[in-house]
Amino acid sequence: MYQPKTNWQKGEVLEASDVNRVEQGLGDIYNRLDKAVTVDLTLAAGTSTIVTSRDVPFNVLNLTGRMLLNLLGRSGNFDNLLGWNLTGGSGTINTTQAAYGTSALLFTLSATSGRITRTVPTTPGSRYLIAAEIRNGTATSANLFVSGGPTGAVVSTNTQYQLSYGLYTAAGSSMDIGIGILGTSGQTVYIDGFRVYELSTADYTAASKMDRTGIAAWYPYTEGLAGVRNPYAIRWTSVAKTEVSALMAFDTELLAPPVVAAESDRDTLSAGADGQYYKNTVWRKRALSGELNWVISASLAGFKEIKIVGYESYSPSTVIPIKFDGTIMQNAVSNKADVASFDGAGNLYLTISSADSGWADGYSPTIDEFKAYMYGWKMYDASTNAADGLGVYSRTDGLNKRWTPLASFNGIDYSGNVSSVPSARPENLITGGYRVSRPVTDYMLMYRRPASGSDPVPTEGAMNLIQGDNVIEVGSGIVLRERVTPFRDNTSWNINNGSPSSSGYEYSTSLTKQRVDRFIAIYKDNRPDKWALYPNTITTAGALAQQSYINYDSNSSYSVMYIPMDRYPVSAVAGNYPMNERAIMDEFSKDIQQLTQRISVTENKKAEKDVPQWITPTTLNSWTVGLGFGYRIEGNRIYFRGLLQSGVTASQTLLFTIPEKFRTPRSLTASLGTYNGSSGQTVAIDFFSDGRVRLAVASALTAISFEGFSYPLN
């Protein structure tokens, strides 16, 4: 590095070394201005400290997809004890000490040792990671084990959950896994987050070199098809993580097969020449909901087959199907239940057991009854199983039909029911709620596209590094600007208050869609707003945000950014930063060029949005459109025009579904005109916050006019 001489004396002779030193200094300046130098930097998953010599921008170059597929489905969350074997003690579901979700297993010894076990199918020669979170209550210790395989670290602490895990290469077609507990009769231990992941050879080798902290960060507890969802990097002001200095997040999910054979199998995210980020999309992930066009395919012994004609334009070569309870389905044409497959024409087939659906072998369910199952309902005969909801419906007279939520099954019976074929999810139809004994979601499919495609990815913020220490957190799952409706209790306005101090107006409206681990930001009319933030142990919903009466503006809209309790796979963030002046100037010039281009594009898009387009939804139950039927956004309202005609007019008939962007924030019922060409009247139409639009009562004539109807977006 150039060292200036500042002590020259009058008459001092200029030596060759002095000239060489000056020339060296000029050369250093020339090189710093002539040739850009950048430093490659990979931000690892979790929290780390990066040291830089100056303030510089950080450029994200690449993120890759990952997929964790828990072979236990949702059983490791311990919402119930289905499939688990307990010896030497008893188990109960505990809702106060959960490490994941809302519950954990509380095991109470009846002897000096006890075990909780289950058998997991394996492929001989395949490699597996088995892990669980353990926290002692009063027992001496507990640890994970694999029969004939490894034992995990012994956990004796009762102050927090600790991970116990093992790596195992399967010798046969199954393995027995579990937790062993030591102590005396009456002593307790908590268990949660049990997961089993199959690993590739490379991942298995890498995992064998990780410690407990690395395994916990890289292989968190997940359910279903869990990809790298909404990856983010945050630079905190300090290791205490109390204030965000910089944040960059991506609104996307990066997928890959659970066991990666090649890097080309992964979705990847990278920066384009225009400054926009793009995802090279290799995989599709889709939910199979009740709104899809299901048809009856076959009725076989113990199960039925349904299908969607033309679900895809091709027959996917690789398909990963997941059942409503999180278990993996078979993907091959097979004469049994719980199979999902495509034929050569792209038709999707799904087989459903009679025990799950409630349809007897001799019973032919209607299309609406098929859809009800996909909404999360089981059918049963109220004349034989009114008390428990078990059994199947086999009557031919159509009497005594009942439907009960699949989520209410606790291994013994079901709870809650409706007597009309349901056209929506249980939470929307059972007033006052119902017992939830297990999590139930849509069936899911992940399958490989015939050719990858490039899709733009919305981003939030930008990342920069400061001179000195940079505390960087890299994770996934961040929720970006979710709209909320704060609730006022006796002391303040609340966001995500699961335990309000008073029973005011609909406190549940303040709850976020997921339980909150940490709030990152609160926004008022899309601008950062200062709220008091409390930790995730404060209420049953997790973290809580509160605002005083005097600082709250009831005329504003509020949204939040937060890290949820649920965990997702994390991908390291590969990038670089400029090291010298030329690199910094090049970066600045590139940013100006990209900014100018994006402003131009934004202005053009705004001009297009100034004349919003009418959207025509897909109508249901034989209703057709007339007079340009559709809706569009104008300002802060959704406006409708045109009419629907000639459809099913029974009470609670679903007319169409509105996408999330256009939905009413609060369910409402509107009185619209209906007529048959010679006379008219009014009909009540329900607009639900989940997007459903239906007839409230059976009073519609042959046409329903939506002309001029509108509702606000907040």
XYZ file of C-alpha atoms in Angstrom, residues 289-297 304 306-307 352 357 359 363-379 401-404 406 418-426 429 619-623 647-656 694-695:
64
model
C -58.712 -28.451 -4.156
C -62.436 -28.997 -4.313
C -62.884 -26.288 -6.942
C -61.239 -28.441 -9.635
C -63.298 -30.347 -12.205
C -63.300 -33.831 -10.632
C -65.133 -36.714 -12.316
C -65.805 -40.277 -11.207
C -63.425 -42.762 -12.775
C -62.722 -45.203 -5.380
C -61.489 -39.974 -9.305
C -59.767 -37.973 -12.010
C -59.347 -42.621 -2.079
C -64.111 -40.781 2.308
C -68.233 -43.995 0.620
C -72.386 -46.352 -3.071
C -71.999 -43.938 -6.006
C -71.172 -40.443 -4.698
C -72.202 -37.390 -6.675
C -69.657 -34.947 -8.115
C -70.490 -32.492 -5.329
C -69.823 -35.217 -2.755
C -66.459 -35.905 -4.362
C -65.669 -32.214 -4.129
C -66.789 -32.135 -0.488
C -64.130 -34.722 0.318
C -61.495 -32.546 -1.358
C -62.704 -29.625 0.778
C -61.900 -31.726 3.874
C -65.085 -33.662 4.729
C -65.842 -37.324 5.450
C -69.310 -38.723 4.727
C -76.380 -38.265 5.097
C -73.901 -36.361 7.247
C -70.450 -34.878 6.668
C -67.817 -34.373 9.365
C -61.478 -34.887 8.395
C -73.425 -30.727 8.563
C -76.474 -32.306 6.942
C -76.212 -30.768 3.444
C -73.439 -31.612 1.019
C -70.725 -29.048 1.841
C -69.460 -26.718 -0.887
C -66.615 -25.156 1.128
C -64.121 -25.978 3.848
C -65.339 -26.917 7.340
C -69.501 -23.835 7.299
C -68.387 -19.888 -13.522
C -69.629 -23.010 -11.729
C -72.755 -25.162 -11.481
C -73.929 -24.485 -15.064
C -74.039 -20.679 -14.740
C -77.539 -22.060 -13.685
C -78.406 -24.151 -10.614
C -80.558 -22.045 -8.254
C -80.433 -24.175 -5.083
C -79.512 -22.541 -1.780
C -75.730 -22.207 -1.179
C -74.897 -22.916 -4.830
C -71.373 -21.743 -5.631
C -71.361 -19.296 -8.570
C -67.638 -18.567 -8.996
C -72.627 -18.126 -3.797
C -76.410 -17.941 -3.598
